[in-house]
PDB file of C-alpha atoms in Angstrom:
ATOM      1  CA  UNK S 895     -13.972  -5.633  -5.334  1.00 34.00           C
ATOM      2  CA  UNK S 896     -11.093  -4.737  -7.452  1.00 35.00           C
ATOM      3  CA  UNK S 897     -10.997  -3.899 -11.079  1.00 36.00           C
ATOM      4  CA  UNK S 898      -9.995  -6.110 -13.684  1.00 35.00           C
ATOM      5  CA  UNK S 899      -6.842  -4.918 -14.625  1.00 33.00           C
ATOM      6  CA  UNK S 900      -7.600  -5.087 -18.538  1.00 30.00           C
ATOM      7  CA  UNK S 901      -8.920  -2.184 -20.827  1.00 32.00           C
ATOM      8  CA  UNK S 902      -9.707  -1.047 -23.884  1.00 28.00           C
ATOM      9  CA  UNK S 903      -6.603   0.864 -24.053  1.00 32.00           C
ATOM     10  CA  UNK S 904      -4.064  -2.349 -23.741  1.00 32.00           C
ATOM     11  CA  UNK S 905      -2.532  -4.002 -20.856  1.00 35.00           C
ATOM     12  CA  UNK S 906      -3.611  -1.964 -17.817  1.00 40.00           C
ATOM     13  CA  UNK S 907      -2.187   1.201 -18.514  1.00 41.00           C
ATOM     14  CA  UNK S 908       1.328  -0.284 -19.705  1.00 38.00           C
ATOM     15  CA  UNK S 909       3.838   2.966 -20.032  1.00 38.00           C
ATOM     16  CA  UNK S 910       7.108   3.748 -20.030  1.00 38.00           C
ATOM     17  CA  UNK S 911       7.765   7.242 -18.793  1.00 42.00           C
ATOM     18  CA  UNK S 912      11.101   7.875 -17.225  1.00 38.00           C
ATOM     19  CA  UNK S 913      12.218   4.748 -18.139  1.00 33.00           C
ATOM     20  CA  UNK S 914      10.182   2.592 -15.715  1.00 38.00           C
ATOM     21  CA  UNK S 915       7.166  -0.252 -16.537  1.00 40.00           C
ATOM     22  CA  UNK S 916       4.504   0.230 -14.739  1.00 53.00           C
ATOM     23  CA  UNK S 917       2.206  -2.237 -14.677  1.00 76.00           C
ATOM     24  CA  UNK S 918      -1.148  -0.219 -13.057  1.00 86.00           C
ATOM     25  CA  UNK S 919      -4.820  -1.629 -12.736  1.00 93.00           C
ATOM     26  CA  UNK S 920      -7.412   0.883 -14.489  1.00 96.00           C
ATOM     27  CA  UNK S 921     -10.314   2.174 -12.428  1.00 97.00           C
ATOM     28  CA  UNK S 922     -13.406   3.645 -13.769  1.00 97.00           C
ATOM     29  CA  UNK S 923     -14.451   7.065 -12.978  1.00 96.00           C
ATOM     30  CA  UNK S 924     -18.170   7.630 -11.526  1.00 95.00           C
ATOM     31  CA  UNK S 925     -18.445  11.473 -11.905  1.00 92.00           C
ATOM     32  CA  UNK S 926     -19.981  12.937  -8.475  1.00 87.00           C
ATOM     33  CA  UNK S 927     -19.816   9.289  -7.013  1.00 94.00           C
ATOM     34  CA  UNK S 928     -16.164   8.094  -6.765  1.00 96.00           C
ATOM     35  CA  UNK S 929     -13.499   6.113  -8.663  1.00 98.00           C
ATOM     36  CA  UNK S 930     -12.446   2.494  -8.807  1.00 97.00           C
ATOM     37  CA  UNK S 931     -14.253   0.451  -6.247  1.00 98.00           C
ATOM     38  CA  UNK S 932     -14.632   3.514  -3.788  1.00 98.00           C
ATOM     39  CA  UNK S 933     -18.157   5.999  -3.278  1.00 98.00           C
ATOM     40  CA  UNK S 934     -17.872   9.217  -1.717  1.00 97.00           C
ATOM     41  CA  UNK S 935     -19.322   8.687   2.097  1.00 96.00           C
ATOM     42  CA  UNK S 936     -17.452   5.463   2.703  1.00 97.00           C
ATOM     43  CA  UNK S 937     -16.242   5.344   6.593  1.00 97.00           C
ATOM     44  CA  UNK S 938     -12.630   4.375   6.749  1.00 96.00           C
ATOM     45  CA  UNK S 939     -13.325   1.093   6.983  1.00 97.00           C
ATOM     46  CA  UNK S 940     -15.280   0.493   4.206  1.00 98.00           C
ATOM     47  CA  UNK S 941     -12.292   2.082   2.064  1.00 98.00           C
ATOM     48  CA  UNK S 942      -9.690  -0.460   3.546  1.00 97.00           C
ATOM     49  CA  UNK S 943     -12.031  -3.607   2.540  1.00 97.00           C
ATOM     50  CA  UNK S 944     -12.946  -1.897  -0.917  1.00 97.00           C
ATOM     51  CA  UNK S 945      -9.336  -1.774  -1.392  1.00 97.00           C
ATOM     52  CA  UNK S 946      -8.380  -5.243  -0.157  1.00 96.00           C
ATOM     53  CA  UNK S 947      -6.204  -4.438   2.909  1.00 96.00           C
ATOM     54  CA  UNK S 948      -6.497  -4.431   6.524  1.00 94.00           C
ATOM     55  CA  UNK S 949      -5.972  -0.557   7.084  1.00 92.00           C
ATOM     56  CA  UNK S 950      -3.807   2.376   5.558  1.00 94.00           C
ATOM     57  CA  UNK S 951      -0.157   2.231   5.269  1.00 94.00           C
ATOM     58  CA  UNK S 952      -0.253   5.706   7.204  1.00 92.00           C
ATOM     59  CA  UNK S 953      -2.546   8.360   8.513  1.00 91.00           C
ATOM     60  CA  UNK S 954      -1.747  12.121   8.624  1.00 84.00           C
ATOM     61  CA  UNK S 955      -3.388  14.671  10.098  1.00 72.00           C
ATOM     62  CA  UNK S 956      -4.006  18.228   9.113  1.00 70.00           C
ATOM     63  CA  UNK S 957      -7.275  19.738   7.933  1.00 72.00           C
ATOM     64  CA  UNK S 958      -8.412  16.735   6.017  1.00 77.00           C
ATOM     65  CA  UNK S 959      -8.370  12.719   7.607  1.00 87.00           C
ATOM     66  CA  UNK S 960      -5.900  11.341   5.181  1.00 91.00           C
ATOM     67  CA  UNK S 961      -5.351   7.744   5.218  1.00 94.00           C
ATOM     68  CA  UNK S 962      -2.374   6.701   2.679  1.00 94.00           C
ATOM     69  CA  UNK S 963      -3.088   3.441   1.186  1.00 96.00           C
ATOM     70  CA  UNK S 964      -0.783   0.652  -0.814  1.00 90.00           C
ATOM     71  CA  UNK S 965      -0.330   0.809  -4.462  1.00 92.00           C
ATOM     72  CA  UNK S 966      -0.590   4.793  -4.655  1.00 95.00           C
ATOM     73  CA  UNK S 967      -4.217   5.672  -3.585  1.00 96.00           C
ATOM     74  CA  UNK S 968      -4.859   7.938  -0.988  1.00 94.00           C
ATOM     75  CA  UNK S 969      -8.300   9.086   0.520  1.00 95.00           C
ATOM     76  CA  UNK S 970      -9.426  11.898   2.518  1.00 92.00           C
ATOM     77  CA  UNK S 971     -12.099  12.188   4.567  1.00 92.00           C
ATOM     78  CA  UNK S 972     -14.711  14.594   6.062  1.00 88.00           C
ATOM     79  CA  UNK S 973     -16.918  13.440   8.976  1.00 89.00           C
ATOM     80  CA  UNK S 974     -14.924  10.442   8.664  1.00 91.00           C
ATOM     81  CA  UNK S 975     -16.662   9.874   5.187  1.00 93.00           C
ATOM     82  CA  UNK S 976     -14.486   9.349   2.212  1.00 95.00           C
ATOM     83  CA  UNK S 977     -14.662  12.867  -0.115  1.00 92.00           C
ATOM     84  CA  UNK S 978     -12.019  12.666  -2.268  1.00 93.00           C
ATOM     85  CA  UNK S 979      -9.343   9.894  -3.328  1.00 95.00           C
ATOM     86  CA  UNK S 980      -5.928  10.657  -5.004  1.00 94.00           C
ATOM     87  CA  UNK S 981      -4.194   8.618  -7.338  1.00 96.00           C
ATOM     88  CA  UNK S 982       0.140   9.052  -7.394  1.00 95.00           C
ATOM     89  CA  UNK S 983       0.720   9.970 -10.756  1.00 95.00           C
ATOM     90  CA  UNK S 984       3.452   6.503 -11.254  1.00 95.00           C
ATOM     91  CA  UNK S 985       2.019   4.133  -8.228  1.00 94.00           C
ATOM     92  CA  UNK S 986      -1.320   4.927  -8.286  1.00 96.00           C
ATOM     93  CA  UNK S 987      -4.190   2.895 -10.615  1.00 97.00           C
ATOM     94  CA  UNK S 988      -4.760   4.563 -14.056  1.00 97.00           C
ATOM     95  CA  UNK S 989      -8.303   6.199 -15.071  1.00 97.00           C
ATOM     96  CA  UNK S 990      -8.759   7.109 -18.786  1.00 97.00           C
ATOM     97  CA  UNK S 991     -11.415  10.032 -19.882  1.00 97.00           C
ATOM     98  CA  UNK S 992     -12.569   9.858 -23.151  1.00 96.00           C
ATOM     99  CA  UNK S 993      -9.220   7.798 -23.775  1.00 96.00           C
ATOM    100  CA  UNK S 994      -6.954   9.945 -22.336  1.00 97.00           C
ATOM    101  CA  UNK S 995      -4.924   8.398 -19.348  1.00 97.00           C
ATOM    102  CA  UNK S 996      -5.268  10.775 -16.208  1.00 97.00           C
ATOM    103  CA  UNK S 997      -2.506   9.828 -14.315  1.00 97.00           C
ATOM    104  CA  UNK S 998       1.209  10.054 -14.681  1.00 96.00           C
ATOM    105  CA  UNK S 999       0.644  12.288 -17.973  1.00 96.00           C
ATOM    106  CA  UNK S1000       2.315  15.265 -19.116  1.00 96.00           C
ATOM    107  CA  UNK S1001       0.055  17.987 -17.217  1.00 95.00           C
ATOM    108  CA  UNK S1002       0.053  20.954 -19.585  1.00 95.00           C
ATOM    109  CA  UNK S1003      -1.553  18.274 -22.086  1.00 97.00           C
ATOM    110  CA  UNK S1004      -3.924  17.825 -19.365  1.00 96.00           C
ATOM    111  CA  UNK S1005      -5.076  20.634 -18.582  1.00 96.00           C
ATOM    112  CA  UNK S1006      -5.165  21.385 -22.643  1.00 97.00           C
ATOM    113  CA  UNK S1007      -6.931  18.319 -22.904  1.00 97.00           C
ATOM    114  CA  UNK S1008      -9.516  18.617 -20.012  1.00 97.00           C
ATOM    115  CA  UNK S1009     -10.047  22.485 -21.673  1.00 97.00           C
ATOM    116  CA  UNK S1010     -11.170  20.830 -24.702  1.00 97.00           C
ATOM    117  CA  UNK S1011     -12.689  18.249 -23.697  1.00 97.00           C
ATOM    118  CA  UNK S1012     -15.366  20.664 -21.563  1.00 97.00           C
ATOM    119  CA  UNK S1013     -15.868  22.875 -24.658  1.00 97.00           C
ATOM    120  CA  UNK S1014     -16.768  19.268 -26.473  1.00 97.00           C
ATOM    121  CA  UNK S1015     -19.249  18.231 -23.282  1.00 96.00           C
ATOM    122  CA  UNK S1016     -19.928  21.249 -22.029  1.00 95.00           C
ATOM    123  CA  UNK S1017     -18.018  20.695 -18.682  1.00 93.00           C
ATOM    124  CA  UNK S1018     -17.461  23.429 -15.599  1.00 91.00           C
ATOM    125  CA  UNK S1019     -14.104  24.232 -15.616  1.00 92.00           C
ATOM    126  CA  UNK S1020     -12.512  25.507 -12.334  1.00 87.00           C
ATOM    127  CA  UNK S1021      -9.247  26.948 -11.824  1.00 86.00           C
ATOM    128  CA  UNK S1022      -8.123  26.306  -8.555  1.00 80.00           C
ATOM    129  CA  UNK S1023      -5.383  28.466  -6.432  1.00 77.00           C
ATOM    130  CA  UNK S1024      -2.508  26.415  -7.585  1.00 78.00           C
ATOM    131  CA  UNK S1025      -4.043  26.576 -11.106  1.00 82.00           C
ATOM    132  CA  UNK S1026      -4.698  23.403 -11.397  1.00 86.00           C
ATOM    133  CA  UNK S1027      -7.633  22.342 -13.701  1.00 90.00           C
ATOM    134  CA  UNK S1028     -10.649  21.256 -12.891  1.00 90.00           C
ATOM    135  CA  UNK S1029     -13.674  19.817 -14.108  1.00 93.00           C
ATOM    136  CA  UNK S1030     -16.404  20.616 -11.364  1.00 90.00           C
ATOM    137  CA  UNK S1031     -19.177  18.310 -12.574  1.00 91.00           C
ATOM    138  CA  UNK S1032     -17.228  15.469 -13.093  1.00 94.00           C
ATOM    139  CA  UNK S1033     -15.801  16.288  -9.720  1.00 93.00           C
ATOM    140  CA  UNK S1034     -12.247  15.806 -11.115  1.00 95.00           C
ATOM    141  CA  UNK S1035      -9.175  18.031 -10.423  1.00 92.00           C
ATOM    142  CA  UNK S1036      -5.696  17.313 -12.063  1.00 94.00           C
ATOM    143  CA  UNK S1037      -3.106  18.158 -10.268  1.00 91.00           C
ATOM    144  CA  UNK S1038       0.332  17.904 -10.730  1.00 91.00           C
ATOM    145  CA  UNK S1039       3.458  15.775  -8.694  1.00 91.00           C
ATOM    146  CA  UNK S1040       6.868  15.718  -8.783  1.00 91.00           C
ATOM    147  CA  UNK S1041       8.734  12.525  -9.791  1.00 92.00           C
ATOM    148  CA  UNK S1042      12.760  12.934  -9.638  1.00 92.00           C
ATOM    149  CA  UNK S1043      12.918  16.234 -11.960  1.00 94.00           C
ATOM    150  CA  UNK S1044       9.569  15.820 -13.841  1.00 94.00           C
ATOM    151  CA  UNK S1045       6.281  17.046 -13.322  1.00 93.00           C
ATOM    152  CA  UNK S1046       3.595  14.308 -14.172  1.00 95.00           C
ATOM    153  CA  UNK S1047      -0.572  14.550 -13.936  1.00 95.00           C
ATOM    154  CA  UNK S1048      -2.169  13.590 -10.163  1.00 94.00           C
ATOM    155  CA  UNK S1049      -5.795  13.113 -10.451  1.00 96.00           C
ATOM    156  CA  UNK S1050      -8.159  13.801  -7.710  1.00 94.00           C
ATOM    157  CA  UNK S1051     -11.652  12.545  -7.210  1.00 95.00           C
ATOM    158  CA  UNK S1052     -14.037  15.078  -5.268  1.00 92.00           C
ATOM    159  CA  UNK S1053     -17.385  14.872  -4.170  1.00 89.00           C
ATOM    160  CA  UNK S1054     -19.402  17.508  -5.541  1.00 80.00           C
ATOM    161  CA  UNK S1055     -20.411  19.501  -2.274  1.00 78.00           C
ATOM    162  CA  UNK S1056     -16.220  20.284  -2.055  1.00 77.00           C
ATOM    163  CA  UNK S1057     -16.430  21.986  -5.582  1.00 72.00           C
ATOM    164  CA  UNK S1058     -19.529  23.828  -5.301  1.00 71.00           C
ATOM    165  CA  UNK S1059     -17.956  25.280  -1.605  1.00 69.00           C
ATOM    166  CA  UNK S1060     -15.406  28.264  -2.276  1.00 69.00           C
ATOM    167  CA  UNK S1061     -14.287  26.764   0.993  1.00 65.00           C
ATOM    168  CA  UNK S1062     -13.626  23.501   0.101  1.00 65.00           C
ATOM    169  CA  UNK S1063     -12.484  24.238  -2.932  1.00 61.00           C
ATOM    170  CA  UNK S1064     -10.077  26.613  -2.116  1.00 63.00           C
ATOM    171  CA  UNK S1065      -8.472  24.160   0.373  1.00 62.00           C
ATOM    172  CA  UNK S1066      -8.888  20.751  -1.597  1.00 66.00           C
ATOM    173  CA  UNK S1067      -5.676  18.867  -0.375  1.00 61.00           C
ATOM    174  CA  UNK S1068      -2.229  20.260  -1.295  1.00 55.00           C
ATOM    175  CA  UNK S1069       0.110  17.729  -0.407  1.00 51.00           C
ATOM    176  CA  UNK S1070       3.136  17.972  -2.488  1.00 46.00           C
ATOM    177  CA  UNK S1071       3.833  14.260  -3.184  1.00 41.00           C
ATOM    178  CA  UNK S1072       7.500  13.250  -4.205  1.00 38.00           C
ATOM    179  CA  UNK S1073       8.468   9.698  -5.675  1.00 37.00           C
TER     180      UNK S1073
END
């Protein structure tokens, strides 16, 4: 079951970066158990009909199962159970922490702002290899993407075994995603 689109924080996620309105549904974040209508350990399946379509729009291969999914969402799998979902930082649905909108943001006031925000809470805070910022037991990781010549924020939701794993962590997905 989707979201209602409707927050708090105005008209799902209404912004105008780059010149563009986006009109994005907001998902809720369930630290250690997903995001939006999807739980870590989903089987493919389960994803598609959480997400109200037949199937992905694409799968790639590599070390993770990706599946690519409509309206910027894009899961990946281990065991064919769901691990850790994506959000594109313009396409993708918006989730707020503490108010703060996660995707499509500037990142170094991300990463500033998830830095503060675990010396508030008393959050882990992970660097990973492509110093991006993470929040280990939140199992959150912001990322950044490319859009035209800007760099906006990419959350990703992670199960907690992939941040407590050097391995795992080390090799959470890396795909370089250009709008």
């Amino acid at each position: 079951m989707r979201q209602d689109k409707r927050s708090r924080f105005g008209p799902a996620g209404r912004r105008s970066g780059m010149g563009v309105d986006v009109e994005r549904e907001c998902w809720e974040m369930r630290p250690g158990a997903g995001v939006g209508p999807l739980r870590f350990g989903m089987s493919p399946a389960e994803v598609a009909e959480a997400l109200l379509v037949s199937g992905p729009e694409e799968r790639v291969g590599g070390l993770y199962e990706q599946e690519d999914f409509p309206d910027g969402v894009t899961a990946f799998y281990e065991a064919s159970r769901l691990a850790c979902v994506a959000l594109d930082a313009v396409t993708g649905p918006q989730v707020f922490l503490s108010g703060f909108p996660l995707a499509g943001s500037d990142p170094e006031q991300g990463h500033q702002f998830l830095l503060d925000h675990a010396a508030e809470h008393g959050n882990w805070v992970l660097y990973t290899p492509d110093d991006s910022v993470s929040l280990t037991d939140l199992g959150l990781l912001l990322r950044s993407q490319w859009v035209g010549a800007a760099r906006l924020s990419r959350p990703l939701f992670v199960k907690e075994e992939w941040l407590d794993s050097q391995y795992f962590r080390d090799q959470l997905p890396l795909e370089a995603v250009s709008v």
